């Protein structure tokens, strides 16, 4: 476990993002410690997805700085940023993120194959992760041949397979019924927690936020509150 004094793994400083005249982020600063799980909540349109995308190097902020470890993400070219995302970050989105024509094990193996791993090694690692997520034996199925909850577990396996520094999830259970959604979120928080992987998750579900160690609430493009959770209190 990292001690509370470890330097932050991810820093966003004074992030601003405008869409035309709409201010999506207005001077947001946040520091995230290694191993922390941060839930981002707030009303629709408050800037949650924009913040996640800026922190994850998907969207360049108009001003401000994003730093992952020693790398200043906000100063990288588009190509370097996509490489950093591929190699050092994991993503779980609402749906539609798995390649429909590939079986689950190849979907999971993809980040390793793109990083140059051997096919056999990547598939072995993929099977290991599928097993950890309760999907042993389902590696040959295509996403369309699985339930929504199973497909999201495949997406979690793919987000974890290359041991990313941070996993980002934007309303990962938004397309699932509540019970399945809670199951998937519990799997996501325990999986990242057990491997010490930092998690940043946007959710509208207080119960989901309660499984995280920190809750950041946005209002009108700014941080409204930011507190550590001791467990059970946000539910
Ligand atoms: P949230 O995820 O909290 O619902 P977003 O970060 O998606 O909020 O959006 C913040 C604000 O920016 C909203 O007013 C939204 O309409 C606007 N916005 C987001 N993305 C775009 C875009 N691509 N083009 C124009 N406006 C956008
Ligand atoms: Mg959003």
Coordinates of C-alpha atoms and ligand atoms in Angstrom, one line a residue:
X1 CA 0.0 0.0 0.0
X2 CA 1.2 3.5 -0.7
X3 CA 1.5 5.7 2.3
X4 CA -0.7 8.8 2.6
X5 CA 2.4 10.9 1.8
X6 CA 3.0 9.4 -1.6
X7 CA 3.1 12.1 -4.3
X8 CA -0.2 12.3 -6.3
X9 CA -0.4 10.0 -9.3
X10 CA -2.6 12.5 -11.2
X11 CA -2.9 16.2 -10.9
X12 CA -5.3 18.6 -12.6
X13 CA -4.5 22.3 -12.0
X14 CA -6.7 25.2 -12.9
X15 CA -8.5 23.3 -15.7
X16 CA -10.7 25.4 -17.9
X17 CA -12.7 24.2 -20.8
X18 CA -15.2 26.2 -22.9
X19 CA -17.6 24.9 -25.6
X20 CA -18.4 28.1 -27.5
X21 CA -19.9 30.2 -24.7
X22 CA -20.6 27.3 -22.4
X23 CA -18.1 27.0 -19.6
X24 CA -17.8 23.2 -19.0
X25 CA -14.8 23.6 -16.5
X26 CA -14.0 26.7 -14.7
X27 CA -10.6 26.5 -12.9
X28 CA -10.9 23.0 -11.5
X29 CA -7.9 21.7 -9.5
X30 CA -7.7 18.2 -8.1
X31 CA -4.9 15.9 -6.9
X32 CA -5.4 12.1 -6.8
X33 CA -3.2 9.8 -4.7
X34 CA -2.1 6.4 -5.9
X35 CA -4.6 3.7 -5.0
X36 CA -7.4 6.2 -4.3
X37 CA -10.9 5.6 -5.7
X38 CA -12.6 8.9 -6.5
X39 CA -16.3 9.2 -7.4
X40 CA -17.2 12.3 -9.3
X41 CA -20.9 13.3 -8.9
X42 CA -23.0 16.3 -9.8
X43 CA -26.0 17.4 -11.8
X44 CA -26.2 16.7 -15.5
X45 CA -24.1 19.2 -17.4
X46 CA -22.0 20.2 -14.4
X47 CA -18.8 19.1 -16.1
X48 CA -18.2 15.6 -14.9
X49 CA -17.4 14.0 -18.3
X50 CA -15.4 17.0 -19.4
X51 CA -13.2 16.8 -16.2
X52 CA -12.7 13.0 -16.6
X53 CA -11.8 13.5 -20.3
X54 CA -9.3 16.3 -19.5
X55 CA -7.7 14.2 -16.7
X56 CA -7.5 11.2 -19.0
X57 CA -5.8 13.1 -21.8
X58 CA -8.8 12.6 -24.1
X59 CA -9.6 16.2 -24.3
X60 CA -7.0 19.0 -24.1
X61 CA -8.1 21.7 -21.6
X62 CA -8.2 25.3 -22.9
X63 CA -6.0 26.3 -20.0
X64 CA -4.5 24.6 -17.0
X65 CA -2.3 21.6 -16.6
X66 CA -2.7 17.8 -16.3
X67 CA 0.1 15.7 -15.0
X68 CA 0.3 11.9 -14.7
X69 CA 3.3 10.9 -12.6
X70 CA 6.2 12.8 -14.1
X71 CA 4.5 13.4 -17.5
X72 CA 2.8 16.7 -18.3
X73 CA -0.1 15.3 -20.3
X74 CA -1.5 18.6 -21.3
X75 CA 1.8 19.5 -23.1
X76 CA 1.9 16.3 -25.2
X77 CA 1.0 16.1 -28.9
X78 CA -2.2 14.2 -29.9
X79 CA -0.2 11.2 -30.9
X80 CA 1.8 11.0 -27.6
X81 CA -1.4 11.5 -25.6
X82 CA -3.1 8.6 -27.4
X83 CA 0.0 6.4 -26.8
X84 CA 0.0 7.4 -23.1
X85 CA -3.7 6.5 -22.8
X86 CA -3.2 3.1 -24.5
X87 CA -0.2 2.2 -22.3
X88 CA -0.8 3.8 -18.9
X89 CA -4.5 4.2 -18.6
X90 CA -7.6 2.0 -18.6
X91 CA -11.2 3.0 -19.6
X92 CA -14.6 1.7 -18.9
X93 CA -17.5 3.6 -20.6
X94 CA -21.2 3.1 -20.6
X95 CA -21.4 0.8 -23.6
X96 CA -20.3 0.2 -27.1
X97 CA -16.6 0.1 -26.2
X98 CA -15.9 -3.6 -27.0
X99 CA -15.2 -4.6 -30.6
X100 CA -18.3 -6.6 -31.6
X101 CA -16.5 -8.8 -34.1
X102 CA -13.9 -10.0 -31.6
X103 CA -14.4 -12.6 -28.9
X104 CA -14.1 -11.5 -25.3
X105 CA -10.6 -12.9 -24.8
X106 CA -9.3 -11.0 -27.9
X107 CA -11.0 -7.8 -26.7
X108 CA -9.2 -8.1 -23.4
X109 CA -5.9 -9.0 -25.0
X110 CA -6.0 -5.9 -27.3
X111 CA -4.1 -3.4 -25.0
X112 CA -1.3 -5.9 -24.6
X113 CA -1.1 -6.7 -28.3
X114 CA -1.0 -3.0 -29.1
X115 CA 1.9 -2.7 -26.7
X116 CA 3.8 -5.4 -28.6
X117 CA 3.1 -8.5 -26.4
X118 CA 3.1 -11.9 -28.1
X119 CA -0.3 -13.2 -29.0
X120 CA 0.0 -16.2 -26.8
X121 CA 1.1 -14.2 -23.8
X122 CA -1.6 -11.6 -24.3
X123 CA -4.3 -14.2 -24.6
X124 CA -3.0 -16.0 -21.4
X125 CA -3.2 -12.7 -19.5
X126 CA -6.7 -12.1 -20.9
X127 CA -7.9 -15.5 -19.8
X128 CA -6.5 -14.8 -16.3
X129 CA -8.4 -11.5 -16.1
X130 CA -11.6 -13.0 -17.4
X131 CA -11.3 -15.7 -14.7
X132 CA -10.7 -13.1 -12.0
X133 CA -13.9 -11.3 -13.2
X134 CA -16.0 -14.5 -13.0
X135 CA -16.1 -15.1 -16.7
X136 CA -14.0 -18.3 -16.9
X137 CA -14.9 -20.2 -20.0
X138 CA -16.6 -17.3 -21.7
X139 CA -13.5 -16.0 -23.5
X140 CA -14.7 -17.3 -26.9
X141 CA -18.0 -15.4 -26.9
X142 CA -18.5 -12.2 -28.8
X143 CA -19.9 -9.2 -26.8
X144 CA -23.3 -9.7 -28.5
X145 CA -23.5 -13.2 -27.1
X146 CA -23.2 -11.9 -23.5
X147 CA -25.4 -10.1 -21.1
X148 CA -24.8 -6.4 -20.5
X149 CA -23.3 -7.1 -17.1
X150 CA -21.0 -9.7 -18.5
X151 CA -19.9 -7.4 -21.3
X152 CA -19.1 -4.7 -18.7
X153 CA -17.0 -7.2 -16.8
X154 CA -15.1 -7.9 -20.1
X155 CA -14.6 -4.1 -20.4
X156 CA -13.2 -4.0 -16.8
X157 CA -10.8 -6.9 -17.7
X158 CA -9.7 -5.0 -20.7
X159 CA -9.2 -1.8 -18.7
X160 CA -7.0 -3.8 -16.1
X161 CA -5.0 -6.2 -18.3
X162 CA -2.0 -3.9 -18.9
X163 CA -1.7 -2.8 -15.3
X164 CA -2.6 0.8 -15.9
X165 CA -1.7 3.6 -13.5
X166 CA -5.3 4.9 -13.5
X167 CA -8.6 3.5 -14.6
X168 CA -11.3 6.0 -15.7
X169 CA -14.9 5.1 -15.8
X170 CA -17.7 7.4 -17.0
X171 CA -21.1 6.2 -15.8
X172 CA -20.0 2.6 -16.5
X173 CA -23.3 1.1 -15.3
X174 CA -25.6 3.6 -17.0
X175 CA -27.0 1.1 -19.5
X176 CA -27.6 -1.7 -16.9
X177 CA -30.5 -2.3 -14.5
X178 CA -29.7 -1.2 -10.9
X179 CA -28.9 -4.6 -9.5
X180 CA -26.5 -5.6 -12.3
X181 CA -25.1 -2.1 -12.2
X182 CA -24.3 -2.3 -8.5
X183 CA -22.7 -5.8 -9.1
X184 CA -20.5 -4.4 -11.9
X185 CA -19.5 -1.4 -9.8
X186 CA -18.6 -3.5 -6.8
X187 CA -16.5 -5.7 -9.1
X188 CA -14.8 -2.6 -10.5
X189 CA -14.1 -1.0 -7.1
X190 CA -12.9 -4.3 -5.5
X191 CA -10.7 -5.2 -8.6
X192 CA -9.0 -1.9 -8.7
X193 CA -8.8 -1.8 -4.9
X194 CA -7.2 -5.2 -4.6
X195 CA -4.5 -4.4 -7.1
X196 CA -3.9 -0.9 -5.8
X197 CA -5.0 0.7 -9.1
X198 CA -6.2 4.3 -8.9
X199 CA -9.8 4.7 -10.0
X200 CA -11.7 7.8 -11.1
X201 CA -15.4 7.1 -11.7
X202 CA -18.2 9.4 -12.8
X203 CA -21.5 8.2 -11.3
X204 CA -25.0 9.5 -10.5
X205 CA -25.6 6.8 -8.0
X206 CA -24.8 7.7 -4.3
X207 CA -24.5 4.0 -3.4
X208 CA -21.8 3.5 -6.0
X209 CA -20.0 6.6 -4.7
X210 CA -20.1 5.0 -1.3
X211 CA -17.8 2.2 -2.5
X212 CA -15.2 4.8 -3.3
X213 CA -12.7 6.3 -0.9
X214 CA -13.3 9.9 -2.0
X215 CA -16.3 11.9 -3.3
X216 CA -15.9 15.0 -5.4
X217 CA -19.1 16.9 -6.3
X218 CA -19.2 19.3 -9.2
X219 CA -21.7 22.2 -9.6
X220 CA -21.6 24.7 -12.5
X221 CA -18.2 23.6 -13.8
X222 CA -16.5 23.9 -10.4
X223 CA -15.7 21.7 -7.5
X224 CA -18.5 22.1 -4.9
X225 CA -17.2 19.6 -2.3
X226 CA -14.4 17.2 -2.0
X227 CA -14.2 14.8 0.9
X228 CA -12.8 11.4 2.0
X229 CA -15.4 8.7 2.6
X230 CA -14.9 6.3 5.5
X231 CA -17.3 3.8 4.1
X232 CA -21.1 3.4 4.1
X233 CA -21.8 7.1 4.5
X234 CA -22.7 8.1 1.0
X235 CA -25.3 5.2 0.6
Ligands
LIG1 P1 -21.8 16.1 -17.3 O1 -20.9 14.9 -17.6 O2 -21.7 16.5 -15.9 O3 -23.2 15.9 -17.6 P2 -20.4 17.5 -19.4 O4 -19.0 17.6 -19.0 O5 -20.8 16.5 -20.4 O6 -21.3 17.4 -18.1 O7 -20.8 18.9 -20.0 C1 -20.6 20.1 -19.3 C2 -21.2 21.2 -20.2 O8 -20.5 21.3 -21.4 C3 -22.7 21.0 -20.5 O9 -23.3 22.3 -20.5 C4 -22.6 20.4 -21.9 O10 -23.8 20.7 -22.6 C5 -21.4 21.1 -22.5 N1 -20.8 20.2 -23.5 C6 -20.2 19.1 -23.2 N2 -19.6 18.5 -24.4 C7 -19.9 19.4 -25.4 C8 -19.6 19.4 -26.8 N3 -18.9 18.5 -27.4 N4 -20.0 20.5 -27.5 C9 -20.7 21.5 -26.9 N5 -21.0 21.5 -25.6 C10 -20.6 20.5 -24.8
LIG2 MG1 -21.4 13.0 -18.5

